[in-house]
Coordinates of C-alpha atoms in Angstrom, one line a residue:
M1 CA -14.1 53.8 -28.9
A2 CA -14.2 49.9 -28.2
E3 CA -13.3 49.3 -31.8
A4 CA -10.5 51.9 -31.8
G5 CA -8.9 50.1 -28.5
Q6 CA -9.1 47.0 -30.0
R7 CA -7.3 48.1 -33.3
L8 CA -4.5 49.4 -31.0
G9 CA -4.3 46.5 -29.2
Q10 CA -3.7 44.3 -32.1
L11 CA -1.2 46.6 -33.5
L12 CA 0.9 46.5 -30.1
M13 CA 0.6 42.6 -30.3
R14 CA 1.7 42.4 -33.6
A15 CA 5.0 44.8 -32.9
G16 CA 5.7 42.2 -29.9
V17 CA 5.2 45.0 -27.3
I18 CA 2.4 43.2 -25.3
S19 CA 1.2 39.6 -25.4
E20 CA -2.2 38.2 -26.2
R21 CA -3.0 37.6 -22.5
Q22 CA -1.9 41.1 -21.7
L23 CA -4.3 42.6 -24.3
N24 CA -7.2 40.6 -23.1
D25 CA -6.3 41.6 -19.3
A26 CA -6.3 45.5 -20.7
L27 CA -9.5 45.0 -22.6
E28 CA -11.5 44.0 -19.6
V29 CA -10.3 47.0 -17.8
H30 CA -11.0 49.0 -20.5
K31 CA -14.6 48.0 -21.2
A32 CA -15.1 48.1 -17.2
T33 CA -14.0 51.3 -16.8
G34 CA -14.0 53.5 -20.1
S35 CA -10.4 54.4 -19.8
P36 CA -8.4 54.6 -23.0
L37 CA -6.5 51.2 -23.6
G38 CA -3.3 52.9 -24.2
R39 CA -3.6 54.5 -20.6
V40 CA -4.7 51.1 -19.1
L41 CA -1.9 49.2 -20.4
V42 CA 0.4 51.9 -19.1
D43 CA -1.2 51.7 -15.6
L44 CA -0.8 48.1 -15.6
G45 CA 2.6 48.1 -16.6
Y46 CA 2.4 45.8 -19.6
A47 CA 3.6 48.9 -21.7
S48 CA 5.3 52.3 -21.7
Q49 CA 3.8 55.4 -23.2
G50 CA 6.9 55.6 -25.5
A51 CA 6.5 52.2 -27.0
I52 CA 3.0 52.6 -27.6
L53 CA 3.5 56.1 -29.1
A54 CA 6.4 54.3 -31.5
V55 CA 4.0 51.9 -32.8
M56 CA 1.3 54.5 -33.4
A57 CA 4.1 56.7 -35.1
R58 CA 4.8 54.0 -37.6
Q59 CA 1.2 53.3 -38.2
I60 CA 0.7 57.0 -39.4
G61 CA 3.8 57.6 -40.9
I62 CA 5.7 60.0 -38.7
P63 CA 9.1 59.5 -36.8
Y64 CA 9.0 58.8 -32.9
I65 CA 11.9 60.4 -31.3
D66 CA 13.6 58.6 -28.3
F67 CA 15.8 61.2 -26.5
N68 CA 17.6 58.5 -24.8
E69 CA 18.9 57.5 -28.3
K70 CA 18.5 61.0 -30.3
K71 CA 20.3 63.8 -29.1
P72 CA 18.9 67.3 -30.4
D73 CA 21.1 69.0 -32.6
P74 CA 21.9 72.6 -31.5
N75 CA 21.6 74.4 -34.7
A76 CA 18.1 73.2 -34.6
I77 CA 17.8 74.5 -31.1
A78 CA 19.0 77.8 -32.0
N79 CA 16.2 78.6 -34.4
V80 CA 13.3 77.9 -32.0
P81 CA 12.9 80.1 -29.0
K82 CA 12.3 78.4 -25.6
D83 CA 8.9 80.1 -24.7
L84 CA 7.4 78.5 -27.9
A85 CA 9.0 75.3 -27.2
T86 CA 7.2 75.5 -23.7
R87 CA 4.3 76.9 -24.8
Y88 CA 3.3 74.0 -27.5
T89 CA 5.3 71.1 -25.6
L90 CA 7.8 70.7 -28.4
M91 CA 11.3 70.2 -29.0
P92 CA 13.4 71.0 -32.2
V93 CA 15.4 67.8 -32.9
E94 CA 17.4 68.1 -36.0
F95 CA 17.4 69.2 -40.1
D96 CA 16.5 66.2 -42.4
D97 CA 18.0 65.6 -45.9
E98 CA 15.6 68.1 -47.6
G99 CA 16.3 70.8 -45.2
R100 CA 13.1 70.6 -43.0
L101 CA 13.1 71.2 -39.5
V102 CA 12.1 67.8 -37.8
V103 CA 10.3 68.9 -34.4
A104 CA 9.6 66.2 -31.6
M105 CA 5.7 67.2 -30.6
A106 CA 3.6 65.8 -28.0
D107 CA 0.5 66.6 -30.5
P108 CA 1.9 66.4 -33.9
Q109 CA -1.6 67.5 -35.2
N110 CA -1.7 70.8 -33.9
V111 CA -1.8 73.0 -36.8
L112 CA -1.5 76.4 -35.0
A113 CA 1.9 75.3 -33.4
L114 CA 2.9 74.0 -36.9
D115 CA 2.1 77.3 -38.5
D116 CA 3.8 79.6 -35.9
L117 CA 7.1 77.2 -36.2
R118 CA 7.0 77.9 -40.0
I119 CA 6.4 81.7 -39.6
M120 CA 9.1 82.1 -36.7
T121 CA 11.8 79.8 -38.3
G122 CA 11.3 80.0 -42.0
Y123 CA 11.9 76.4 -42.6
D124 CA 9.2 73.8 -43.4
I125 CA 8.3 71.6 -40.7
R126 CA 8.6 68.0 -40.6
P127 CA 6.7 67.1 -37.4
A128 CA 7.6 63.8 -35.2
I129 CA 6.2 62.5 -31.9
S130 CA 7.5 61.9 -28.5
T131 CA 5.8 61.6 -25.1
K132 CA 5.2 64.9 -23.3
D133 CA 7.2 64.0 -19.9
D134 CA 10.3 63.2 -22.3
I135 CA 9.8 66.4 -24.4
V136 CA 9.5 68.5 -21.0
A137 CA 12.7 67.2 -19.9
A138 CA 14.6 67.8 -23.3
V139 CA 13.4 71.3 -23.4
D140 CA 14.9 71.6 -19.7
E141 CA 17.8 70.0 -20.5
Y142 CA 19.0 71.2 -23.9
Y143 CA 17.9 74.8 -23.9
R144 CA 19.9 74.8 -20.6
V145 CA 23.0 73.8 -22.6
A146 CA 22.0 76.2 -25.5
E147 CA 21.6 79.2 -22.9
H148 CA 25.3 78.7 -22.0
I149 CA 26.5 79.1 -25.4
D150 CA 26.6 82.8 -26.9
S151 CA 24.1 83.6 -29.6
D152 CA 26.6 85.1 -31.6
L153 CA 28.6 81.7 -31.7
L154 CA 25.6 79.7 -32.5
S155 CA 24.7 81.8 -35.6
G156 CA 28.3 82.3 -36.9
E157 CA 30.6 80.4 -38.9
E158 CA 33.8 78.8 -37.5
A159 CA 36.4 81.4 -37.2
D160 CA 40.0 80.9 -38.0
V161 CA 41.5 82.2 -34.9
V162 CA 45.5 82.7 -34.9
D163 CA 46.0 85.6 -32.5
L164 CA 46.8 83.6 -29.4
S165 CA 45.4 86.4 -27.1
T166 CA 42.3 86.6 -29.0
L167 CA 41.9 82.6 -28.5
T168 CA 42.7 83.0 -24.7
E169 CA 40.1 85.7 -24.5
V170 CA 37.4 83.7 -26.2
A171 CA 38.1 80.5 -24.2
D172 CA 37.7 82.8 -20.7
E173 CA 34.5 84.4 -21.8
A174 CA 31.5 83.6 -19.5
P175 CA 29.6 81.5 -21.8
I176 CA 32.3 79.3 -22.6
V177 CA 33.2 78.8 -19.0
K178 CA 29.5 78.2 -18.1
L179 CA 29.2 75.5 -21.0
V180 CA 32.2 73.7 -19.6
N181 CA 31.6 73.9 -16.0
Y182 CA 28.2 72.4 -17.2
I183 CA 29.7 69.8 -19.2
I184 CA 31.9 68.5 -16.1
N185 CA 29.1 69.0 -13.3
K186 CA 26.8 66.8 -15.3
A187 CA 29.5 64.2 -15.7
V188 CA 29.8 63.9 -12.3
T189 CA 26.2 63.9 -11.9
D190 CA 26.0 61.1 -13.9
R191 CA 28.7 59.0 -12.3
A192 CA 30.6 59.3 -15.6
S193 CA 34.3 58.1 -15.3
D194 CA 35.3 59.9 -18.5
I195 CA 34.4 63.1 -20.5
H196 CA 35.4 62.9 -24.3
I197 CA 35.3 66.2 -26.3
E198 CA 35.3 64.7 -30.0
P199 CA 35.4 67.4 -33.1
Q200 CA 33.4 66.1 -36.0
E201 CA 33.1 67.3 -39.3
K202 CA 30.2 69.8 -38.7
D203 CA 30.1 69.9 -34.7
L204 CA 31.4 68.9 -31.7
R205 CA 30.4 65.6 -30.1
V206 CA 30.4 65.5 -26.4
R207 CA 30.1 61.6 -24.7
Y208 CA 30.4 60.4 -21.1
R209 CA 31.7 56.9 -20.1
I210 CA 29.1 55.7 -17.7
D211 CA 29.5 51.9 -16.6
G212 CA 32.4 51.5 -18.9
V213 CA 30.0 52.1 -21.8
L214 CA 30.1 55.5 -23.9
H215 CA 26.7 57.6 -24.4
E216 CA 26.4 60.7 -26.1
M217 CA 25.6 63.7 -24.1
M218 CA 25.0 66.5 -26.2
R219 CA 26.5 68.2 -29.6
S220 CA 27.8 71.7 -29.7
P221 CA 27.9 74.2 -32.9
K222 CA 31.3 73.7 -35.0
A223 CA 31.8 77.3 -34.4
T224 CA 32.3 77.0 -30.5
Q225 CA 35.0 74.2 -31.0
Q226 CA 38.2 76.0 -30.6
A227 CA 37.0 77.9 -27.6
I228 CA 35.7 75.1 -25.7
I229 CA 38.9 73.1 -26.3
S230 CA 41.0 75.9 -25.3
R231 CA 39.0 76.1 -22.3
F232 CA 39.8 72.8 -21.2
K233 CA 43.6 73.1 -22.0
I234 CA 43.8 76.5 -20.0
M235 CA 42.1 74.4 -17.1
A236 CA 44.8 71.6 -17.4
D237 CA 47.8 74.1 -17.9
M238 CA 48.5 72.9 -21.5
D239 CA 50.0 75.1 -24.3
I240 CA 46.8 76.2 -26.2
A241 CA 49.1 77.5 -28.9
E242 CA 49.9 73.8 -30.1
S243 CA 47.6 71.9 -31.6
R244 CA 49.6 69.5 -33.7
K245 CA 51.3 67.2 -31.0
P246 CA 49.4 65.3 -28.1
Q247 CA 49.6 66.9 -24.5
D248 CA 48.9 65.7 -21.0
G249 CA 47.7 67.5 -18.4
H250 CA 45.6 67.9 -15.0
T251 CA 43.5 69.8 -13.0
A252 CA 41.7 69.8 -9.5
L253 CA 38.2 70.9 -8.8
T254 CA 35.9 70.6 -5.8
I255 CA 32.3 69.5 -6.9
N256 CA 29.3 69.1 -4.9
G257 CA 31.9 69.0 -1.9
H258 CA 34.0 66.4 -3.4
A259 CA 37.4 66.8 -4.3
M260 CA 38.0 65.8 -8.1
D261 CA 41.1 65.2 -9.8
F262 CA 40.9 65.4 -13.7
R263 CA 43.7 63.6 -16.0
V264 CA 43.3 65.6 -19.2
S265 CA 44.7 64.5 -22.6
T266 CA 44.7 65.9 -26.2
L267 CA 44.9 64.3 -29.3
P268 CA 44.9 65.8 -32.7
T269 CA 42.5 64.3 -35.3
V270 CA 41.5 65.6 -39.1
Y271 CA 38.6 67.5 -37.3
G272 CA 40.4 69.3 -34.8
E273 CA 42.1 68.2 -31.4
R274 CA 40.1 65.5 -29.4
V275 CA 40.3 65.9 -25.7
V276 CA 39.5 63.3 -23.0
L277 CA 39.2 64.0 -19.3
R278 CA 39.5 61.1 -16.9
I279 CA 37.2 62.0 -13.5
L280 CA 39.2 60.5 -10.3
R281 CA 37.8 61.4 -6.6
K282 CA 40.6 62.5 -4.5
D283 CA 39.0 62.5 -1.1
N284 CA 39.1 59.6 1.3
I285 CA 37.1 56.6 0.4
M286 CA 36.1 53.5 2.1
L287 CA 36.0 50.5 -0.2
K288 CA 34.6 47.1 1.0
L289 CA 35.3 43.8 -1.0
D290 CA 31.8 42.7 0.1
D291 CA 30.5 45.6 -2.6
L292 CA 32.5 44.6 -5.2
G293 CA 30.6 41.7 -6.6
F294 CA 32.3 38.4 -5.3
L295 CA 30.8 35.3 -4.9
E296 CA 30.8 34.0 -1.4
G297 CA 33.4 31.0 -2.3
S298 CA 35.5 33.2 -4.4
L299 CA 35.7 36.0 -1.8
A300 CA 37.1 33.4 1.1
R301 CA 39.8 32.0 -1.4
F302 CA 40.8 35.8 -1.8
E303 CA 40.9 36.8 1.6
S304 CA 42.9 33.7 2.6
S305 CA 45.8 34.9 0.3
F306 CA 46.1 38.4 1.7
H307 CA 46.0 37.7 5.5
K308 CA 49.2 36.0 5.1
P309 CA 52.1 37.9 6.6
Y310 CA 54.1 37.8 3.3
G311 CA 54.0 36.7 -0.2
T312 CA 53.0 38.3 -3.5
I313 CA 48.9 38.8 -4.7
L314 CA 48.5 39.9 -8.4
V315 CA 45.5 41.4 -9.7
T316 CA 45.1 41.1 -13.6
G317 CA 43.0 42.4 -16.5
P318 CA 42.6 45.1 -19.2
T319 CA 42.8 48.6 -18.3
G320 CA 39.5 49.8 -16.9
S321 CA 38.7 46.4 -15.3
G322 CA 38.7 47.8 -11.7
K323 CA 42.2 46.4 -10.8
S324 CA 43.1 49.5 -8.7
T325 CA 39.8 49.5 -6.8
T326 CA 40.0 45.7 -5.5
L327 CA 43.7 46.3 -4.3
Y328 CA 42.6 49.6 -2.4
A329 CA 39.6 47.4 -0.9
A330 CA 42.0 44.5 0.2
V331 CA 44.4 47.7 1.7
N332 CA 41.5 48.8 3.5
V333 CA 40.9 45.5 5.3
L334 CA 44.7 45.3 6.1
N335 CA 44.9 49.2 7.2
D336 CA 45.2 49.2 10.9
P337 CA 47.7 50.9 13.4
S338 CA 49.9 47.6 14.0
R339 CA 51.0 47.7 10.0
H340 CA 53.0 49.5 8.3
I341 CA 51.6 50.2 4.7
L342 CA 53.4 51.9 1.6
T343 CA 52.0 52.3 -2.0
V344 CA 53.6 53.5 -5.2
E345 CA 50.8 54.4 -7.7
D346 CA 50.7 56.2 -11.1
P347 CA 48.5 58.3 -10.4
V348 CA 47.3 58.2 -6.7
E349 CA 43.5 57.4 -7.7
Y350 CA 42.2 57.6 -4.0
R351 CA 43.5 59.1 -0.6
L352 CA 43.3 56.3 2.0
A353 CA 43.8 57.5 5.8
G354 CA 46.5 55.8 7.5
V355 CA 48.1 54.8 4.3
N356 CA 51.6 56.3 3.1
Q357 CA 51.1 56.5 -0.8
V358 CA 53.9 57.7 -3.2
Q359 CA 53.1 58.9 -6.7
T360 CA 55.6 58.0 -9.1
N361 CA 57.3 60.9 -11.2
T362 CA 59.3 59.9 -14.1
K363 CA 60.8 63.1 -14.9
A364 CA 62.5 63.3 -11.6
G365 CA 63.6 60.0 -11.7
L366 CA 61.2 58.4 -9.2
T367 CA 60.2 55.2 -11.0
F368 CA 58.2 52.0 -9.5
A369 CA 61.5 50.2 -9.1
R370 CA 63.2 53.0 -7.5
A371 CA 60.5 53.8 -5.0
L372 CA 60.3 49.8 -4.3
R373 CA 64.2 49.8 -3.5
S374 CA 63.5 52.8 -1.1
F375 CA 60.5 51.1 0.5
L376 CA 62.7 48.1 1.5
R377 CA 64.6 50.6 3.8
C378 CA 61.5 51.8 5.4
S379 CA 60.7 48.6 7.2
P380 CA 57.1 48.3 5.5
D381 CA 55.0 45.5 6.3
V382 CA 52.3 45.8 3.1
I383 CA 53.7 47.2 -0.1
L384 CA 51.2 47.9 -3.2
V385 CA 52.7 48.6 -6.4
G386 CA 50.5 50.2 -8.9
E387 CA 51.7 47.9 -11.8
I388 CA 54.4 45.8 -12.7
R389 CA 55.7 46.9 -16.1
D390 CA 59.0 45.7 -16.6
Y391 CA 61.8 43.0 -15.4
E392 CA 63.3 45.4 -12.8
T393 CA 60.0 46.2 -10.8
A394 CA 58.9 42.5 -11.1
Q395 CA 62.0 41.4 -9.6
I396 CA 62.4 43.6 -6.9
A397 CA 58.5 42.9 -5.8
I398 CA 59.2 39.5 -5.9
E399 CA 62.3 39.6 -3.7
A400 CA 60.2 42.0 -1.4
A401 CA 57.8 38.9 -1.0
L402 CA 60.6 36.2 -0.2
T403 CA 62.2 38.7 2.5
G404 CA 58.8 38.8 4.3
H405 CA 56.8 41.2 3.0
L406 CA 53.3 41.3 1.6
V407 CA 53.3 42.6 -1.7
L408 CA 50.0 43.6 -3.6
S409 CA 50.1 44.7 -7.5
T410 CA 48.8 44.2 -11.0
L411 CA 49.7 42.9 -14.3
H412 CA 48.2 43.1 -17.7
T413 CA 46.8 39.6 -18.8
N414 CA 43.9 37.7 -19.9
D415 CA 43.5 35.6 -17.2
A416 CA 44.9 34.3 -13.8
A417 CA 47.3 31.6 -15.3
G418 CA 48.6 34.0 -17.8
A419 CA 50.0 36.0 -14.9
V420 CA 52.4 33.4 -13.7
T421 CA 53.9 32.8 -17.4
R422 CA 54.1 36.7 -18.0
L423 CA 56.5 37.1 -14.9
V424 CA 58.6 34.4 -16.5
E425 CA 58.6 35.9 -19.9
M426 CA 59.7 39.3 -18.2
G427 CA 62.8 37.4 -17.1
V428 CA 61.9 36.7 -13.5
E429 CA 63.4 32.9 -12.4
P430 CA 60.6 30.5 -12.5
F431 CA 61.4 28.9 -9.1
L432 CA 61.1 32.6 -7.6
V433 CA 57.6 33.2 -9.0
A434 CA 56.5 29.8 -7.4
S435 CA 57.9 30.5 -4.4
S436 CA 56.8 34.0 -4.0
V437 CA 53.1 34.3 -5.9
D438 CA 50.4 33.3 -3.5
C439 CA 47.5 34.3 -5.2
V440 CA 46.3 35.7 -8.6
L441 CA 42.9 37.5 -9.3
A442 CA 41.8 38.0 -12.8
Q443 CA 38.7 40.2 -13.3
R444 CA 36.4 42.2 -15.5
L445 CA 33.6 44.6 -14.5
A446 CA 30.1 44.1 -16.0
R447 CA 27.0 46.5 -15.7
R448 CA 24.5 45.8 -13.0
L449 CA 20.8 45.4 -14.3
C450 CA 18.8 48.4 -12.9
N451 CA 16.8 47.2 -10.0
D452 CA 13.8 49.5 -10.9
C453 CA 13.3 48.2 -14.5
K454 CA 14.8 44.6 -15.0
E455 CA 12.3 42.1 -15.9
E456 CA 12.0 38.2 -15.7
Y457 CA 11.8 35.9 -18.7
T458 CA 12.3 32.3 -19.7
P459 CA 15.3 31.9 -22.0
Q460 CA 15.7 29.6 -24.7
K461 CA 17.4 26.1 -23.8
Q462 CA 19.9 26.3 -26.8
A463 CA 20.7 29.9 -25.7
L464 CA 22.1 28.8 -22.2
I465 CA 24.0 25.8 -23.5
D466 CA 25.5 28.3 -26.2
A467 CA 26.5 30.3 -23.3
G468 CA 28.3 27.9 -21.5
Y469 CA 25.7 26.7 -18.7
P470 CA 25.9 22.9 -18.3
Q471 CA 23.0 21.0 -19.8
D472 CA 22.1 19.3 -16.5
D473 CA 22.0 22.6 -14.6
L474 CA 20.1 25.1 -17.0
P475 CA 18.4 28.2 -14.9
E476 CA 14.7 28.3 -16.0
K477 CA 14.4 32.2 -15.4
L478 CA 16.6 35.0 -16.1
M479 CA 16.7 38.5 -15.7
R480 CA 17.2 41.3 -18.7
P481 CA 17.3 45.0 -19.3
V482 CA 14.3 47.1 -20.0
G483 CA 15.6 50.9 -19.4
C484 CA 13.9 53.5 -17.2
K485 CA 14.6 57.3 -16.3
K486 CA 16.7 55.8 -13.4
C487 CA 19.3 54.2 -15.5
G488 CA 19.1 56.5 -18.5
G489 CA 17.0 54.0 -20.6
T490 CA 20.0 51.6 -20.9
G491 CA 18.6 49.2 -18.3
Y492 CA 22.0 49.0 -16.2
R493 CA 22.9 50.9 -13.4
G494 CA 26.4 50.6 -11.4
R495 CA 29.1 47.7 -12.3
M496 CA 30.3 45.0 -10.5
G497 CA 33.0 42.6 -10.5
V498 CA 33.4 39.2 -12.5
H499 CA 36.4 37.4 -10.8
E500 CA 38.8 34.4 -11.4
I501 CA 41.0 33.5 -8.4
M502 CA 43.7 31.1 -9.1
L503 CA 45.5 30.2 -5.6
I504 CA 49.2 28.8 -6.0
T505 CA 49.2 25.5 -4.9
E506 CA 52.1 23.1 -4.8
E507 CA 51.2 21.5 -8.1
I508 CA 50.8 24.9 -9.7
S509 CA 54.3 25.6 -8.4
D510 CA 55.7 22.4 -9.8
L511 CA 54.1 23.4 -13.2
T512 CA 55.7 27.1 -13.1
V513 CA 59.3 25.7 -12.2
A514 CA 58.7 23.6 -15.2
E515 CA 57.5 26.4 -17.4
A516 CA 54.5 24.7 -18.4
T517 CA 51.9 26.8 -20.5
T518 CA 49.3 29.1 -19.4
E519 CA 46.3 26.4 -20.6
E520 CA 48.1 23.6 -18.6
I521 CA 48.3 25.6 -15.2
K522 CA 44.7 26.7 -15.9
K523 CA 43.5 23.2 -16.6
V524 CA 44.9 22.1 -13.0
A525 CA 43.5 25.2 -11.5
I526 CA 40.0 24.6 -12.6
E527 CA 40.3 20.7 -11.3
Q528 CA 41.5 22.5 -7.9
G529 CA 38.2 24.5 -7.5
M530 CA 39.0 27.9 -9.5
L531 CA 35.7 29.3 -11.4
T532 CA 36.6 30.8 -14.5
L533 CA 35.6 34.3 -15.4
K534 CA 33.1 33.1 -17.6
H535 CA 31.3 30.8 -15.2
D536 CA 31.8 33.5 -12.4
G537 CA 29.8 35.6 -14.7
L538 CA 27.2 33.1 -15.6
E539 CA 26.6 32.6 -11.9
K540 CA 25.8 36.1 -11.5
V541 CA 23.4 36.1 -14.7
R542 CA 21.8 33.3 -12.8
M543 CA 21.5 35.3 -9.5
G544 CA 19.8 38.1 -11.3
L545 CA 22.6 40.6 -11.1
T546 CA 23.5 41.0 -14.7
S547 CA 22.2 40.1 -18.4
L548 CA 24.0 37.2 -20.6
E549 CA 24.6 39.7 -23.3
E550 CA 26.6 41.7 -20.7
I551 CA 28.6 38.8 -20.0
A552 CA 29.0 38.0 -23.4
R553 CA 30.1 41.7 -24.2
V554 CA 32.9 41.8 -21.3
I555 CA 34.1 38.3 -21.4
V556 CA 35.6 37.0 -24.7

């Protein structure tokens, strides 16, 4: 027993799972209590059961299945009854290149289970290993999905459905409706912002965007593709007979008591129509600037700008960087009965009590510019413009700021200094930009480390210098992601903003009038105390909120 434990410990140490000190500590407990070394290592928190199994699997030459990374093939699931999977604690995974059925088992040496599988399925079985808890969770999750798919669809070939009435009838069948509802409900439960339904050569892939990163959720047989996609198109009031052109639509649902709006887009691909659903909450939401990840000094700089009675505040960044969320949080601060606040958005993502919100309608002629002109006749105090896209909108917004209104809006630029030159490039006179813009906030969204599993480590000095830390102020310890059930094995849960706040001072106004370059403006802003996106991110890494790798991912 002691020799076996020592051998396992050496294997784990060579694989980098544990350190020599951790092995010695665990061996002492192992000798004193007689508990298996693997259990001791898990109890001490030195290694996870999955990490130990992965090393053991390599040693005995069978695959280890991590269900956070490997999603089971629904065609494999269809060949193994749920009661058999539950009885032997196993999970069908896929078919390998030799046509064998790969099955993850808590006990891959269970000859009785392997014989039953071989007889029941008619396939040769290739056993793999996984933890008991992971297998039980996978059986519960993936068989629930399989139950929503009609057995005839699972076993059949993809049908070339031409009759429109037949296609509508199939899309409205109970199994397909249940499956689509399951996909949507799970997306909301998992905090996803987007659902991607993607036809592949042999099946249909479903992915969720969670905290800005796509994760595969499931795969459905190719035979279900037309029915699932048609169901989404019916929900969004799209033309299901048209599959050669992109379409846009929307649907509203109430899930777990919350009103949700889904923007739906389709795109023809070589394997069929791809569907993307953007999830937007319609109900009232109270956003606080304190919750968005501002550093204390940066928040003070930003707040000083929007408490002025007039001027323009711009939030910049790429699509999906949280610009609208920041603007909503600022409007929440300003929202009181003494102010008249008007917004024009495309679309209205959140409903704010006490704020008059207008949604653009291009077909009806209600554009950003036209709405802005109407706003100026309504005596507003604060105006929020969803996005400045063209010269006309920019010109009216600037004029509104110059005539005593506080204007908040967004632009697509890479950094704060670029917003000033972008307005000039649009055609706005430099002196108008210089006299109307008070503050520019550039931002990105970075994932937060999961508080339940992040771990401390000592980074290499050169890695810190390469990342951008000054040599005389290197952090001694940082935090890094590990992965647990609460964060879905990613090591991250939730997101926060990374910010760059440039106040328009007299010097920067002069540079704007002189049509200086973005780099020249940025240099002066840094000298005046602006923290760049990169250095704001590095400070949050130092604080243990995120990782070096995450900041490198979101900030080029």
